[in-house]
PDB file of C-alpha atoms in Angstrom:
ATOM      1  CA  UNK A  23     -38.913 -47.618 -13.920  1.00 63.00           C
ATOM      2  CA  UNK A  24     -39.859 -47.506 -17.577  1.00 78.00           C
ATOM      3  CA  UNK A  25     -38.828 -44.114 -18.962  1.00 80.00           C
ATOM      4  CA  UNK A  26     -37.226 -42.370 -21.903  1.00 81.00           C
ATOM      5  CA  UNK A  27     -33.541 -41.719 -21.326  1.00 79.00           C
ATOM      6  CA  UNK A  28     -30.263 -41.516 -23.168  1.00 80.00           C
ATOM      7  CA  UNK A  29     -27.596 -44.139 -22.567  1.00 75.00           C
ATOM      8  CA  UNK A  30     -24.880 -41.493 -22.400  1.00 76.00           C
ATOM      9  CA  UNK A  31     -24.464 -37.733 -22.109  1.00 80.00           C
ATOM     10  CA  UNK A  32     -25.542 -35.270 -24.773  1.00 83.00           C
ATOM     11  CA  UNK A  33     -22.531 -33.950 -26.631  1.00 80.00           C
ATOM     12  CA  UNK A  34     -21.706 -30.848 -28.621  1.00 80.00           C
ATOM     13  CA  UNK A  35     -21.882 -27.193 -27.731  1.00 82.00           C
ATOM     14  CA  UNK A  36     -24.450 -25.811 -25.333  1.00 85.00           C
ATOM     15  CA  UNK A  37     -26.919 -24.797 -28.059  1.00 84.00           C
ATOM     16  CA  UNK A  38     -26.777 -28.272 -29.625  1.00 83.00           C
ATOM     17  CA  UNK A  39     -27.273 -29.894 -26.226  1.00 88.00           C
ATOM     18  CA  UNK A  40     -30.319 -27.684 -25.622  1.00 89.00           C
ATOM     19  CA  UNK A  41     -31.727 -28.847 -28.968  1.00 86.00           C
ATOM     20  CA  UNK A  42     -30.993 -32.424 -27.867  1.00 87.00           C
ATOM     21  CA  UNK A  43     -32.952 -31.842 -24.645  1.00 91.00           C
ATOM     22  CA  UNK A  44     -35.846 -30.582 -26.753  1.00 90.00           C
ATOM     23  CA  UNK A  45     -35.677 -33.743 -28.843  1.00 86.00           C
ATOM     24  CA  UNK A  46     -35.751 -35.890 -25.712  1.00 88.00           C
ATOM     25  CA  UNK A  47     -38.830 -34.017 -24.487  1.00 91.00           C
ATOM     26  CA  UNK A  48     -40.636 -34.456 -27.812  1.00 87.00           C
ATOM     27  CA  UNK A  49     -39.869 -38.172 -27.959  1.00 86.00           C
ATOM     28  CA  UNK A  50     -40.843 -38.787 -24.314  1.00 89.00           C
ATOM     29  CA  UNK A  51     -44.098 -36.905 -24.833  1.00 89.00           C
ATOM     30  CA  UNK A  52     -44.840 -38.810 -28.046  1.00 85.00           C
ATOM     31  CA  UNK A  53     -44.466 -42.188 -26.329  1.00 85.00           C
ATOM     32  CA  UNK A  54     -46.133 -41.102 -23.072  1.00 89.00           C
ATOM     33  CA  UNK A  55     -43.071 -41.911 -20.984  1.00 89.00           C
ATOM     34  CA  UNK A  56     -41.446 -40.030 -18.122  1.00 92.00           C
ATOM     35  CA  UNK A  57     -38.212 -38.310 -19.146  1.00 93.00           C
ATOM     36  CA  UNK A  58     -34.992 -38.872 -17.267  1.00 91.00           C
ATOM     37  CA  UNK A  59     -32.990 -35.728 -17.956  1.00 92.00           C
ATOM     38  CA  UNK A  60     -29.742 -36.474 -19.777  1.00 89.00           C
ATOM     39  CA  UNK A  61     -26.250 -35.834 -18.532  1.00 88.00           C
ATOM     40  CA  UNK A  62     -24.466 -33.034 -20.383  1.00 89.00           C
ATOM     41  CA  UNK A  63     -20.926 -32.662 -21.670  1.00 86.00           C
ATOM     42  CA  UNK A  64     -18.672 -29.893 -20.375  1.00 83.00           C
ATOM     43  CA  UNK A  65     -16.922 -29.171 -23.654  1.00 77.00           C
ATOM     44  CA  UNK A  66     -17.578 -29.798 -27.323  1.00 67.00           C
ATOM     45  CA  UNK A  67     -14.230 -31.657 -27.599  1.00 73.00           C
ATOM     46  CA  UNK A  68     -13.059 -33.721 -24.710  1.00 70.00           C
ATOM     47  CA  UNK A  69     -14.172 -32.596 -21.291  1.00 75.00           C
ATOM     48  CA  UNK A  70     -16.281 -34.651 -18.972  1.00 82.00           C
ATOM     49  CA  UNK A  71     -19.953 -35.002 -18.308  1.00 86.00           C
ATOM     50  CA  UNK A  72     -22.057 -33.400 -15.615  1.00 90.00           C
ATOM     51  CA  UNK A  73     -25.537 -33.770 -14.231  1.00 92.00           C
ATOM     52  CA  UNK A  74     -28.399 -31.775 -15.719  1.00 94.00           C
ATOM     53  CA  UNK A  75     -29.006 -30.112 -12.336  1.00 95.00           C
ATOM     54  CA  UNK A  76     -25.453 -28.780 -12.158  1.00 93.00           C
ATOM     55  CA  UNK A  77     -26.195 -26.631 -15.238  1.00 94.00           C
ATOM     56  CA  UNK A  78     -29.968 -26.040 -15.295  1.00 97.00           C
ATOM     57  CA  UNK A  79     -32.534 -25.443 -12.543  1.00 97.00           C
ATOM     58  CA  UNK A  80     -34.161 -28.856 -12.338  1.00 97.00           C
ATOM     59  CA  UNK A  81     -37.062 -27.606 -10.195  1.00 97.00           C
ATOM     60  CA  UNK A  82     -38.106 -25.033 -12.805  1.00 98.00           C
ATOM     61  CA  UNK A  83     -37.731 -27.478 -15.696  1.00 98.00           C
ATOM     62  CA  UNK A  84     -39.763 -30.156 -13.882  1.00 97.00           C
ATOM     63  CA  UNK A  85     -42.586 -27.743 -13.035  1.00 98.00           C
ATOM     64  CA  UNK A  86     -42.650 -26.289 -16.558  1.00 97.00           C
ATOM     65  CA  UNK A  87     -42.861 -29.736 -18.156  1.00 97.00           C
ATOM     66  CA  UNK A  88     -45.530 -30.804 -15.653  1.00 97.00           C
ATOM     67  CA  UNK A  89     -47.777 -28.087 -17.156  1.00 96.00           C
ATOM     68  CA  UNK A  90     -47.572 -30.120 -20.390  1.00 94.00           C
ATOM     69  CA  UNK A  91     -48.275 -33.455 -18.660  1.00 94.00           C
ATOM     70  CA  UNK A  92     -44.680 -34.647 -18.886  1.00 95.00           C
ATOM     71  CA  UNK A  93     -43.000 -36.148 -15.838  1.00 95.00           C
ATOM     72  CA  UNK A  94     -39.307 -35.278 -15.608  1.00 96.00           C
ATOM     73  CA  UNK A  95     -36.847 -36.833 -13.162  1.00 93.00           C
ATOM     74  CA  UNK A  96     -33.115 -36.972 -12.633  1.00 91.00           C
ATOM     75  CA  UNK A  97     -31.778 -40.301 -11.462  1.00 80.00           C
ATOM     76  CA  UNK A  98     -28.687 -42.491 -11.757  1.00 66.00           C
ATOM     77  CA  UNK A  99     -28.550 -44.635 -14.883  1.00 57.00           C
ATOM     78  CA  UNK A 100     -28.088 -47.708 -12.677  1.00 59.00           C
ATOM     79  CA  UNK A 101     -31.738 -47.407 -11.596  1.00 59.00           C
ATOM     80  CA  UNK A 102     -33.070 -47.538 -15.158  1.00 54.00           C
ATOM     81  CA  UNK A 103     -34.088 -50.408 -17.407  1.00 56.00           C
ATOM     82  CA  UNK A 104     -32.249 -50.727 -20.678  1.00 52.00           C
ATOM     83  CA  UNK A 105     -35.042 -51.311 -23.174  1.00 52.00           C
ATOM     84  CA  UNK A 106     -36.328 -50.067 -26.495  1.00 49.00           C
ATOM     85  CA  UNK A 107     -37.232 -46.687 -25.010  1.00 46.00           C
ATOM     86  CA  UNK A 108     -33.634 -45.763 -24.273  1.00 49.00           C
ATOM     87  CA  UNK A 109     -31.626 -44.085 -26.970  1.00 50.00           C
ATOM     88  CA  UNK A 110     -28.036 -43.327 -27.713  1.00 45.00           C
ATOM     89  CA  UNK A 111     -27.318 -39.579 -27.593  1.00 43.00           C
ATOM     90  CA  UNK A 112     -27.530 -39.063 -31.346  1.00 47.00           C
ATOM     91  CA  UNK A 113     -29.179 -35.760 -32.137  1.00 50.00           C
ATOM     92  CA  UNK A 114     -32.488 -36.706 -30.580  1.00 56.00           C
ATOM     93  CA  UNK A 115     -34.297 -33.707 -32.008  1.00 54.00           C
ATOM     94  CA  UNK A 116     -33.138 -34.484 -35.540  1.00 54.00           C
ATOM     95  CA  UNK A 117     -34.422 -38.049 -35.122  1.00 54.00           C
ATOM     96  CA  UNK A 118     -37.806 -36.745 -34.036  1.00 53.00           C
ATOM     97  CA  UNK A 119     -38.107 -34.052 -36.687  1.00 53.00           C
ATOM     98  CA  UNK A 120     -36.832 -36.163 -39.555  1.00 49.00           C
ATOM     99  CA  UNK A 121     -38.957 -39.229 -38.902  1.00 47.00           C
ATOM    100  CA  UNK A 122     -42.077 -37.881 -37.216  1.00 50.00           C
ATOM    101  CA  UNK A 123     -42.772 -34.207 -37.884  1.00 50.00           C
ATOM    102  CA  UNK A 124     -42.542 -31.826 -40.792  1.00 49.00           C
ATOM    103  CA  UNK A 125     -41.949 -28.147 -40.132  1.00 49.00           C
ATOM    104  CA  UNK A 126     -43.175 -25.513 -42.549  1.00 49.00           C
ATOM    105  CA  UNK A 127     -41.551 -22.575 -40.767  1.00 52.00           C
ATOM    106  CA  UNK A 128     -38.470 -23.480 -38.730  1.00 53.00           C
ATOM    107  CA  UNK A 129     -38.568 -20.141 -36.891  1.00 54.00           C
ATOM    108  CA  UNK A 130     -41.877 -20.930 -35.173  1.00 54.00           C
ATOM    109  CA  UNK A 131     -42.288 -23.387 -32.291  1.00 55.00           C
ATOM    110  CA  UNK A 132     -43.592 -26.736 -33.514  1.00 64.00           C
ATOM    111  CA  UNK A 133     -45.638 -27.332 -30.398  1.00 76.00           C
ATOM    112  CA  UNK A 134     -46.405 -25.367 -27.226  1.00 85.00           C
ATOM    113  CA  UNK A 135     -44.078 -27.723 -25.344  1.00 89.00           C
ATOM    114  CA  UNK A 136     -41.163 -26.585 -27.541  1.00 88.00           C
ATOM    115  CA  UNK A 137     -41.535 -23.017 -26.288  1.00 88.00           C
ATOM    116  CA  UNK A 138     -41.933 -24.357 -22.739  1.00 94.00           C
ATOM    117  CA  UNK A 139     -38.614 -26.216 -22.997  1.00 94.00           C
ATOM    118  CA  UNK A 140     -36.788 -23.003 -23.853  1.00 91.00           C
ATOM    119  CA  UNK A 141     -38.544 -21.132 -21.032  1.00 93.00           C
ATOM    120  CA  UNK A 142     -37.936 -23.932 -18.533  1.00 96.00           C
ATOM    121  CA  UNK A 143     -34.210 -24.270 -19.181  1.00 96.00           C
ATOM    122  CA  UNK A 144     -32.746 -21.661 -16.858  1.00 96.00           C
ATOM    123  CA  UNK A 145     -29.200 -21.838 -15.532  1.00 95.00           C
ATOM    124  CA  UNK A 146     -28.430 -22.493 -11.892  1.00 97.00           C
ATOM    125  CA  UNK A 147     -27.542 -19.285  -9.995  1.00 96.00           C
ATOM    126  CA  UNK A 148     -23.771 -19.883 -10.165  1.00 95.00           C
ATOM    127  CA  UNK A 149     -23.817 -20.109 -13.960  1.00 92.00           C
ATOM    128  CA  UNK A 150     -26.318 -17.274 -14.311  1.00 92.00           C
ATOM    129  CA  UNK A 151     -24.014 -14.967 -12.307  1.00 93.00           C
ATOM    130  CA  UNK A 152     -21.064 -15.943 -14.475  1.00 90.00           C
ATOM    131  CA  UNK A 153     -23.005 -15.355 -17.708  1.00 85.00           C
ATOM    132  CA  UNK A 154     -24.127 -11.917 -16.508  1.00 84.00           C
ATOM    133  CA  UNK A 155     -20.540 -11.044 -15.565  1.00 87.00           C
ATOM    134  CA  UNK A 156     -19.353 -11.977 -19.066  1.00 83.00           C
ATOM    135  CA  UNK A 157     -22.172  -9.986 -20.658  1.00 81.00           C
ATOM    136  CA  UNK A 158     -21.422  -6.949 -18.483  1.00 83.00           C
ATOM    137  CA  UNK A 159     -17.620  -6.995 -18.736  1.00 82.00           C
ATOM    138  CA  UNK A 160     -16.845  -8.450 -22.132  1.00 78.00           C
ATOM    139  CA  UNK A 161     -19.919  -7.910 -24.274  1.00 74.00           C
ATOM    140  CA  UNK A 162     -20.867  -4.533 -22.795  1.00 72.00           C
ATOM    141  CA  UNK A 163     -24.465  -5.668 -22.197  1.00 64.00           C
ATOM    142  CA  UNK A 164     -25.061  -6.895 -25.744  1.00 68.00           C
ATOM    143  CA  UNK A 165     -25.964 -10.541 -26.334  1.00 64.00           C
ATOM    144  CA  UNK A 166     -24.125 -13.397 -27.990  1.00 61.00           C
ATOM    145  CA  UNK A 167     -25.477 -16.827 -28.812  1.00 59.00           C
ATOM    146  CA  UNK A 168     -26.468 -18.850 -25.763  1.00 56.00           C
ATOM    147  CA  UNK A 169     -25.544 -16.024 -23.387  1.00 51.00           C
TER     148      UNK A 169
END
């Protein structure tokens, strides 16, 4: 299968990994390739890597991206070709923005698909319950960063 994918997991904190996912989407859309969702890291320093679907609802992300004519799949790296459309996990969004697009107002979505990425990335129920528990108990229903 010819597709856009990263050779390794995205790294960094959750917000940076979400921005990396956005970069992958923009690049895959630009080249008209299906996107194989990247693996994610469990901690900014050290930790392991986990599947996309263990953190985010793959079904919702796939259906949201389909509305923008982007095919999204999750599959083992062993089933993929290693060619010029695979990238190392190096700040994919920065690569796209720096070399391809110029933003006049960084607070506005660049493209409709950018907003769709944020709306389509919803945590799996287990993580959503945990986030709500933290918000309720520790943050007293206020918000903080990615929560």
